[in-house]
PDB file of C-alpha atoms in Angstrom:
ATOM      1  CA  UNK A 587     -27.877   0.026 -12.179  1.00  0.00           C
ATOM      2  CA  UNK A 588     -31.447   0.192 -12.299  1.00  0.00           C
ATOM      3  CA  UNK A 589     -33.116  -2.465 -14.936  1.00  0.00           C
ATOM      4  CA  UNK A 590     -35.611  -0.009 -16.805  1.00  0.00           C
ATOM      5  CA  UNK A 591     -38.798  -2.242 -18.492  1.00  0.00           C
ATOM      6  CA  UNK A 592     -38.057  -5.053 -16.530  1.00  0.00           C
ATOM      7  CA  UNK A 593     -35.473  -5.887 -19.235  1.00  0.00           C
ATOM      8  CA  UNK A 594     -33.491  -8.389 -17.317  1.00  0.00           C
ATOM      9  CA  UNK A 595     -36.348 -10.649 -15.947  1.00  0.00           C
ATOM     10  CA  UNK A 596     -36.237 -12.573 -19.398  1.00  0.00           C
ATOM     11  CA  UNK A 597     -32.732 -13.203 -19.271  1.00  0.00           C
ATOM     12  CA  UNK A 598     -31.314 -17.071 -18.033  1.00  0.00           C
ATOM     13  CA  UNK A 599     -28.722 -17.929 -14.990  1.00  0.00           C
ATOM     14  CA  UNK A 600     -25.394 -17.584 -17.092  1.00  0.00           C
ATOM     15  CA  UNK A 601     -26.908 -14.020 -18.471  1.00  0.00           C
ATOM     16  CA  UNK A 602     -27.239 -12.523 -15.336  1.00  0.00           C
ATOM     17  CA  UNK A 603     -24.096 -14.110 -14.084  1.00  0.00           C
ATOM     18  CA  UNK A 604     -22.403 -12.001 -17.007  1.00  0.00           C
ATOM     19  CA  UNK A 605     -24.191  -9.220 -16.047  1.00  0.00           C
ATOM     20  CA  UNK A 606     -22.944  -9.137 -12.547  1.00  0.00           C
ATOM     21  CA  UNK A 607     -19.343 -10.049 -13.451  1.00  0.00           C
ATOM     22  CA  UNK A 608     -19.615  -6.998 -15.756  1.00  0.00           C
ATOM     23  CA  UNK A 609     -20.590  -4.658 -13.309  1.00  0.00           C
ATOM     24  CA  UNK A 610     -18.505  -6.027 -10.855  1.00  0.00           C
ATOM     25  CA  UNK A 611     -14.755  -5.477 -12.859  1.00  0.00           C
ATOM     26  CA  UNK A 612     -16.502  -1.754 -13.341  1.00  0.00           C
ATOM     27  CA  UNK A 613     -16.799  -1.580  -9.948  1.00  0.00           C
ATOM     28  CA  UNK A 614     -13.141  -3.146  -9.020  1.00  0.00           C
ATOM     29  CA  UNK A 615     -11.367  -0.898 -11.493  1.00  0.00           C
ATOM     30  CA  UNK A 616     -13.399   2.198  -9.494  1.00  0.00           C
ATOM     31  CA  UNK A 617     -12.066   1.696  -6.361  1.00  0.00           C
ATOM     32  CA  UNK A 618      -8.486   0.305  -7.844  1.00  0.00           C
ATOM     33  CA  UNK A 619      -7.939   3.845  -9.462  1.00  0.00           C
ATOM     34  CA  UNK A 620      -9.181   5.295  -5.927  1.00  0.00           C
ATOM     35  CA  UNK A 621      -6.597   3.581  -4.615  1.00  0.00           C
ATOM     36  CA  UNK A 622      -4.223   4.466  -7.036  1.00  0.00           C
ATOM     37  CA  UNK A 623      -4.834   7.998  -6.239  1.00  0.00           C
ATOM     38  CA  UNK A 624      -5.321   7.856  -2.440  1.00  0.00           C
ATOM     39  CA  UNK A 625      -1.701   6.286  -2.873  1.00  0.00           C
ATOM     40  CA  UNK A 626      -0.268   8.892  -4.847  1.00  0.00           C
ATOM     41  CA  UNK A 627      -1.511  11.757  -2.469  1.00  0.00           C
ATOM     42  CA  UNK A 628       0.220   9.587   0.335  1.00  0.00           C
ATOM     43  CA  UNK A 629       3.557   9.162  -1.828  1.00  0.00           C
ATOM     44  CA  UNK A 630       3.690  12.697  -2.350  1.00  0.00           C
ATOM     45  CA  UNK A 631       3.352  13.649   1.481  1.00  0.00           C
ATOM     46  CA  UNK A 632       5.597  11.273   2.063  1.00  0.00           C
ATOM     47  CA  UNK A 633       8.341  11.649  -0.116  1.00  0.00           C
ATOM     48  CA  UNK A 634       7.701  15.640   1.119  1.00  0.00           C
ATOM     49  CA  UNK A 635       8.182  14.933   4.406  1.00  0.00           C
ATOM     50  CA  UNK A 636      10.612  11.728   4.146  1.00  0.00           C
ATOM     51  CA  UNK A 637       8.626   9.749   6.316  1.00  0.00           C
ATOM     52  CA  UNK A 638       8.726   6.018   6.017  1.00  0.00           C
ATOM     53  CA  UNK A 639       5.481   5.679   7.824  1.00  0.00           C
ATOM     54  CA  UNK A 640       3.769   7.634   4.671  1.00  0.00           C
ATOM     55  CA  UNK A 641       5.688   5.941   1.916  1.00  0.00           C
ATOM     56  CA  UNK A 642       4.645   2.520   3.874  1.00  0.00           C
ATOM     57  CA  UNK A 643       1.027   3.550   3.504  1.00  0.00           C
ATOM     58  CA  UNK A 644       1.676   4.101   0.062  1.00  0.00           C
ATOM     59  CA  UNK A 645       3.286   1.200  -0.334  1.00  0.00           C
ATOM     60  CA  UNK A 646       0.195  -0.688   1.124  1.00  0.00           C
ATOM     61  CA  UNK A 647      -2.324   1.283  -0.387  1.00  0.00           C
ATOM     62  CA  UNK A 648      -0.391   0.743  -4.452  1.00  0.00           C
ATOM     63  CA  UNK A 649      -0.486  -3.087  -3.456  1.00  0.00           C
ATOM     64  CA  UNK A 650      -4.379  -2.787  -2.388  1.00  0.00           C
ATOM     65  CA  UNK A 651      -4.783  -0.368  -5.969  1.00  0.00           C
ATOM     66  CA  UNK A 652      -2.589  -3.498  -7.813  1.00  0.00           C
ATOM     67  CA  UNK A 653      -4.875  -6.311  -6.032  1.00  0.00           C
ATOM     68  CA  UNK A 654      -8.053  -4.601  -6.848  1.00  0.00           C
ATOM     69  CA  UNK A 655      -7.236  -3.753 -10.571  1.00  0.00           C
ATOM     70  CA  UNK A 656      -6.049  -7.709 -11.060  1.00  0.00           C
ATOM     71  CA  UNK A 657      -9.511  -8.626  -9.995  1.00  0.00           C
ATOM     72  CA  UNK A 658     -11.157  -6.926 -12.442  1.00  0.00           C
ATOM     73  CA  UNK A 659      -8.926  -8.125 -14.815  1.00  0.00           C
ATOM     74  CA  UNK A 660      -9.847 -11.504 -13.688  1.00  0.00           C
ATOM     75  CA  UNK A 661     -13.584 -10.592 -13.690  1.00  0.00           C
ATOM     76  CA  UNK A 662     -13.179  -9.110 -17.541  1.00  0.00           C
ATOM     77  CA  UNK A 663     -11.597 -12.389 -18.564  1.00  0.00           C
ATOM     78  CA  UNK A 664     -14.145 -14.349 -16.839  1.00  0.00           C
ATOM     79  CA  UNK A 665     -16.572 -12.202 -18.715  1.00  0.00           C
ATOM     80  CA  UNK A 666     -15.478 -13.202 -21.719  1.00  0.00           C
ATOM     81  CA  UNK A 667     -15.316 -16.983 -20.711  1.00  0.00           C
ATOM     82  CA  UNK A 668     -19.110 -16.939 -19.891  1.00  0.00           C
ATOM     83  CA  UNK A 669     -19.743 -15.134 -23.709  1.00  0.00           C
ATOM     84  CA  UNK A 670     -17.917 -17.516 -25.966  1.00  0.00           C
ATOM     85  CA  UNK A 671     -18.374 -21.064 -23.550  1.00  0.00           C
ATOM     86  CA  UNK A 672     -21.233 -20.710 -21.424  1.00  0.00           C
ATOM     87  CA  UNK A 673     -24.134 -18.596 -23.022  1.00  0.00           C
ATOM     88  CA  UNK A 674     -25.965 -20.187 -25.552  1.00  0.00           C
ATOM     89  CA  UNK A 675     -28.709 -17.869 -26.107  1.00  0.00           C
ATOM     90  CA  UNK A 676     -29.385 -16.486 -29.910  1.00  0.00           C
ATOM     91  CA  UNK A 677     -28.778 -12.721 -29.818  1.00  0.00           C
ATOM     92  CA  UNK A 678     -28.503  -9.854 -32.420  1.00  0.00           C
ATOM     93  CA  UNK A 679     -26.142  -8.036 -30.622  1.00  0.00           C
ATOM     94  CA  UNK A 680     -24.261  -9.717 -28.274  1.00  0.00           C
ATOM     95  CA  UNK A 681     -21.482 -11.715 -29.305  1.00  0.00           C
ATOM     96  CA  UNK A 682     -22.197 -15.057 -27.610  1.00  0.00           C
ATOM     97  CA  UNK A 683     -20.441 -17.390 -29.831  1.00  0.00           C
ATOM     98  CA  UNK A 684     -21.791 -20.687 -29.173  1.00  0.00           C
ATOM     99  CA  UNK A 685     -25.262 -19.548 -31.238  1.00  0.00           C
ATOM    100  CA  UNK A 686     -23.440 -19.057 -34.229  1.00  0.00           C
ATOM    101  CA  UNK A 687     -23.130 -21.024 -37.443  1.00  0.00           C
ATOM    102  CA  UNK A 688     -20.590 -23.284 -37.593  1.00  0.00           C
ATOM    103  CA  UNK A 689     -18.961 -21.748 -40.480  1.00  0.00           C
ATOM    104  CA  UNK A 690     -19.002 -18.118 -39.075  1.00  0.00           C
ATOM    105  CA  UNK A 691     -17.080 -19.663 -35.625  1.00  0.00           C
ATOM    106  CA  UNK A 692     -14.567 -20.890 -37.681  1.00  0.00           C
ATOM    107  CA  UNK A 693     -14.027 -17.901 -40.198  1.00  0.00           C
ATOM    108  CA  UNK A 694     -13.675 -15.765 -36.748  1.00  0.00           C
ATOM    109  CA  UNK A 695     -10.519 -14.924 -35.114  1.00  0.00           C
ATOM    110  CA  UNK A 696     -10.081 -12.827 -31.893  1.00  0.00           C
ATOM    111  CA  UNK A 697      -7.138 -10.623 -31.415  1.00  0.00           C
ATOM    112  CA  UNK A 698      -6.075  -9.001 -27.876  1.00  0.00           C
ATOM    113  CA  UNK A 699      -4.699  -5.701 -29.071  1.00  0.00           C
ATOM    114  CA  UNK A 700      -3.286  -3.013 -27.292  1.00  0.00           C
ATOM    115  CA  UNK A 701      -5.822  -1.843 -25.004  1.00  0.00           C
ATOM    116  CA  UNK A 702      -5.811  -5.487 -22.956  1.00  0.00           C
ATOM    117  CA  UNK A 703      -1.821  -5.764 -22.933  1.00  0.00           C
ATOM    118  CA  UNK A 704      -1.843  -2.224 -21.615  1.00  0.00           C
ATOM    119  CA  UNK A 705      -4.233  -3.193 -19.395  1.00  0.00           C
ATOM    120  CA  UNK A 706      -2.130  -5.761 -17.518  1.00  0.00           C
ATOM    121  CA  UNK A 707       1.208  -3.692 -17.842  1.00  0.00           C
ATOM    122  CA  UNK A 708      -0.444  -1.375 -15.901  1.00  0.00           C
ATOM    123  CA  UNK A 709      -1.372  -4.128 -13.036  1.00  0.00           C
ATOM    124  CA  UNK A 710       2.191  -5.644 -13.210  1.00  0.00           C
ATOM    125  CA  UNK A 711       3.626  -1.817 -12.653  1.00  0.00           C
ATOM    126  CA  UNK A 712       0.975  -1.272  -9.888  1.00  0.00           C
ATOM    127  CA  UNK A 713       3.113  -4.211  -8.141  1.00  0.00           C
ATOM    128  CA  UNK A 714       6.327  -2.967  -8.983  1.00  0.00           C
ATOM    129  CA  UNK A 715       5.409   0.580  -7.982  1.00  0.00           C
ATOM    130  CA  UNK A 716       4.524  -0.588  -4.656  1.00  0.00           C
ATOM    131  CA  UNK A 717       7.253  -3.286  -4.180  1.00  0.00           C
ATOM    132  CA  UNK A 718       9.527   0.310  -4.824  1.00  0.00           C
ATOM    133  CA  UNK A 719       7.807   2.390  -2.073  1.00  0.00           C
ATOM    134  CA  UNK A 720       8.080  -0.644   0.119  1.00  0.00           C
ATOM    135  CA  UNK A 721      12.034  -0.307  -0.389  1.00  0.00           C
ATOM    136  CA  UNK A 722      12.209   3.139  -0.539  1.00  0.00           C
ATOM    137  CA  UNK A 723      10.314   3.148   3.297  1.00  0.00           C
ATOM    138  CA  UNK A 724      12.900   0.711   4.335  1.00  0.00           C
ATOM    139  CA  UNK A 725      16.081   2.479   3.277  1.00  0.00           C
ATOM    140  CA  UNK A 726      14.507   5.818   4.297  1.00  0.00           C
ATOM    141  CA  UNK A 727      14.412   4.518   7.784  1.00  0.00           C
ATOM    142  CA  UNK A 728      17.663   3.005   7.827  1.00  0.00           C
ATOM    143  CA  UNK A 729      19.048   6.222   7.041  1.00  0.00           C
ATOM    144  CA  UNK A 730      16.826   8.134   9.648  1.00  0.00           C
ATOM    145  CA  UNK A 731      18.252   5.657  12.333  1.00  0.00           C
ATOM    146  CA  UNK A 732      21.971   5.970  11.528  1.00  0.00           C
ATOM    147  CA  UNK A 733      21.738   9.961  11.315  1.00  0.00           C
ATOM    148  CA  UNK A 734      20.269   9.685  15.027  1.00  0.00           C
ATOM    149  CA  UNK A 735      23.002   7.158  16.211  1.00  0.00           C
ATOM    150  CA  UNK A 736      25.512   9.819  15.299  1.00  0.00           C
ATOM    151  CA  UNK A 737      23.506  12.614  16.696  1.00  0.00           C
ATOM    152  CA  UNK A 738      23.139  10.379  19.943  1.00  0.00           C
ATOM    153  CA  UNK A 739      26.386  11.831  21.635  1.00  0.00           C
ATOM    154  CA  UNK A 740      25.489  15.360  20.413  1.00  0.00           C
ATOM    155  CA  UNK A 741      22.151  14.845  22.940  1.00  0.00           C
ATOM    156  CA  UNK A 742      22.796  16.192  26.483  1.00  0.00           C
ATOM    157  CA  UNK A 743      19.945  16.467  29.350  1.00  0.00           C
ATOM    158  CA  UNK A 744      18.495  19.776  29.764  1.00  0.00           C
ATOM    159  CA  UNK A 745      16.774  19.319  33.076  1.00  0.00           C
ATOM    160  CA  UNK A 746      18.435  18.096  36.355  1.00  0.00           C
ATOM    161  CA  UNK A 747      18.344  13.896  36.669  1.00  0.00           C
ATOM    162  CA  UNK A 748      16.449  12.760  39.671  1.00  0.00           C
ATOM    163  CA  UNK A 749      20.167  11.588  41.866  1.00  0.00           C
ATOM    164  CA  UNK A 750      19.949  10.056  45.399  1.00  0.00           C
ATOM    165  CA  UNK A 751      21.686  13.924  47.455  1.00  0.00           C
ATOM    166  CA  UNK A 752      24.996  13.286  48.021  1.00  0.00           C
ATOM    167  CA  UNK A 753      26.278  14.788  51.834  1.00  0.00           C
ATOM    168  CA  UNK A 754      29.372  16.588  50.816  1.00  0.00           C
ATOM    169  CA  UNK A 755      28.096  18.052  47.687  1.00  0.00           C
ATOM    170  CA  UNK A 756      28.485  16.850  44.003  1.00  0.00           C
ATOM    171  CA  UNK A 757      32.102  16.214  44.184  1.00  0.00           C
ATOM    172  CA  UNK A 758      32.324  14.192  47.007  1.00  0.00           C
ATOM    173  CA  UNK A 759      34.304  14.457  50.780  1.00  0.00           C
ATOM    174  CA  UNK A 760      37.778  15.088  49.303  1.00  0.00           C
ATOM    175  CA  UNK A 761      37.381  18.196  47.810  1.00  0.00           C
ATOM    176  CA  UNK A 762      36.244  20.067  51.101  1.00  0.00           C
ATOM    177  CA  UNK A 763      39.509  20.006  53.454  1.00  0.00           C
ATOM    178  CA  UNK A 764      38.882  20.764  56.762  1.00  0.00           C
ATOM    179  CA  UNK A 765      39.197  19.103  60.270  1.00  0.00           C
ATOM    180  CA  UNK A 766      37.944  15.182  60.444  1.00  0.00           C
ATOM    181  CA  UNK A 767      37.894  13.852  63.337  1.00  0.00           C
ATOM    182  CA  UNK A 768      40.127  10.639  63.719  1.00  0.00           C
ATOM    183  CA  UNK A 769      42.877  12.536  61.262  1.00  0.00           C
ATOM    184  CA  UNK A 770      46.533  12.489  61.415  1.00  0.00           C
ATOM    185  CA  UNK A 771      46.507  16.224  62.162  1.00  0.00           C
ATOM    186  CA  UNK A 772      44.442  16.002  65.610  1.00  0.00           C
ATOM    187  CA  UNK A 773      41.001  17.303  66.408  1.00  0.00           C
ATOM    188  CA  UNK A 774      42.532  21.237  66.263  1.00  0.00           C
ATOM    189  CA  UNK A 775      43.711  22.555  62.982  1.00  0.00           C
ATOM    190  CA  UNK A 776      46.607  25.005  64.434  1.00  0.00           C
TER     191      UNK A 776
END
């Protein structure tokens, strides 16, 4: 983000810390919900095709979306830490709450409405979304291995098996009768 009039050169350590914890949950719920949707492409293909190997990378990729949208989470609560408890500069617009009177901190009350517990509903079904692919992969291959154990003795070789040559042909000396020598019969078959 570029700083335009050199704005942020007169700003203090803990400013600037805020300001790069802000941009940084930006940035973290960005890539989250590219996650989220790079997940959902790969659920759909996956669940198309019933291939565990796609609904694991969804799986993955939901946990990755989940990880990345708790961290910004993190990052707006740690936002809001550096605001009220570590910034003590005066400002007009900002609502750093250690400059204030003491009177107007105490007539003040903060309220986490909707938007917030929305917020982390979403990260806790981001979890349970993925812990669900992660089971659906698993008894989607469970099933793909027992339907191939039954079709196992349905399988039969197409081309001939390499076999050491037999010398009386594949069913062996006793089903060509004929003269052997040492027999009961004699040498001469009369």
């Amino acid at each position: 983000i570029p700083d335009e009039k050199d704005v942020t050169k007169t700003l203090g350590k803990e400013e600037m810390t805020r300001i790069h914890m802000s941009r940084a949950m930006v940035a973290l719920f960005i890539v989250g919900f590219f996650f989220m949707f790079v997940s959902f492409t790969a659920g759909v293909r996956g669940c198309w095709k019933t291939s565990p190997s796609n609904i694991t990378a969804s799986a993955i990729l939901m946990l990755i979306a989940c990880l990345f949208s708790a961290g910004g989470m993190g990052l707006w609560h740690g936002v809001e830490h550096w605001e009220r408890n570590k910034i003590t500069t005066k400002s007009d617009t900002e609502l750093f709450t250690q400059s204030w009177p003491q009177e107007l901190k105490d007539n003040t009350e903060f309220k986490y409405e909707w938007s917030y517990i929305v917020s982390w509903i979403g990260v806790g079904l981001a979890l349970i979304s993925s812990i669900l692919f992660s089971l659906a992969a698993v008894c989607i291959r469970t099933d793909k291995e027992r339907e191939d154990a039954m079709n196992m003795q349905y399988l039969m070789p197409v081309y001939h098996q390499k076999q050491q040559a037999q010398p009386y042909g594949p069913y062996g000396y006793a089903a060509y009768p004929g003269p052997y020598y040492g027999s009961q019969y004699g040498p001469y078959n009369y």
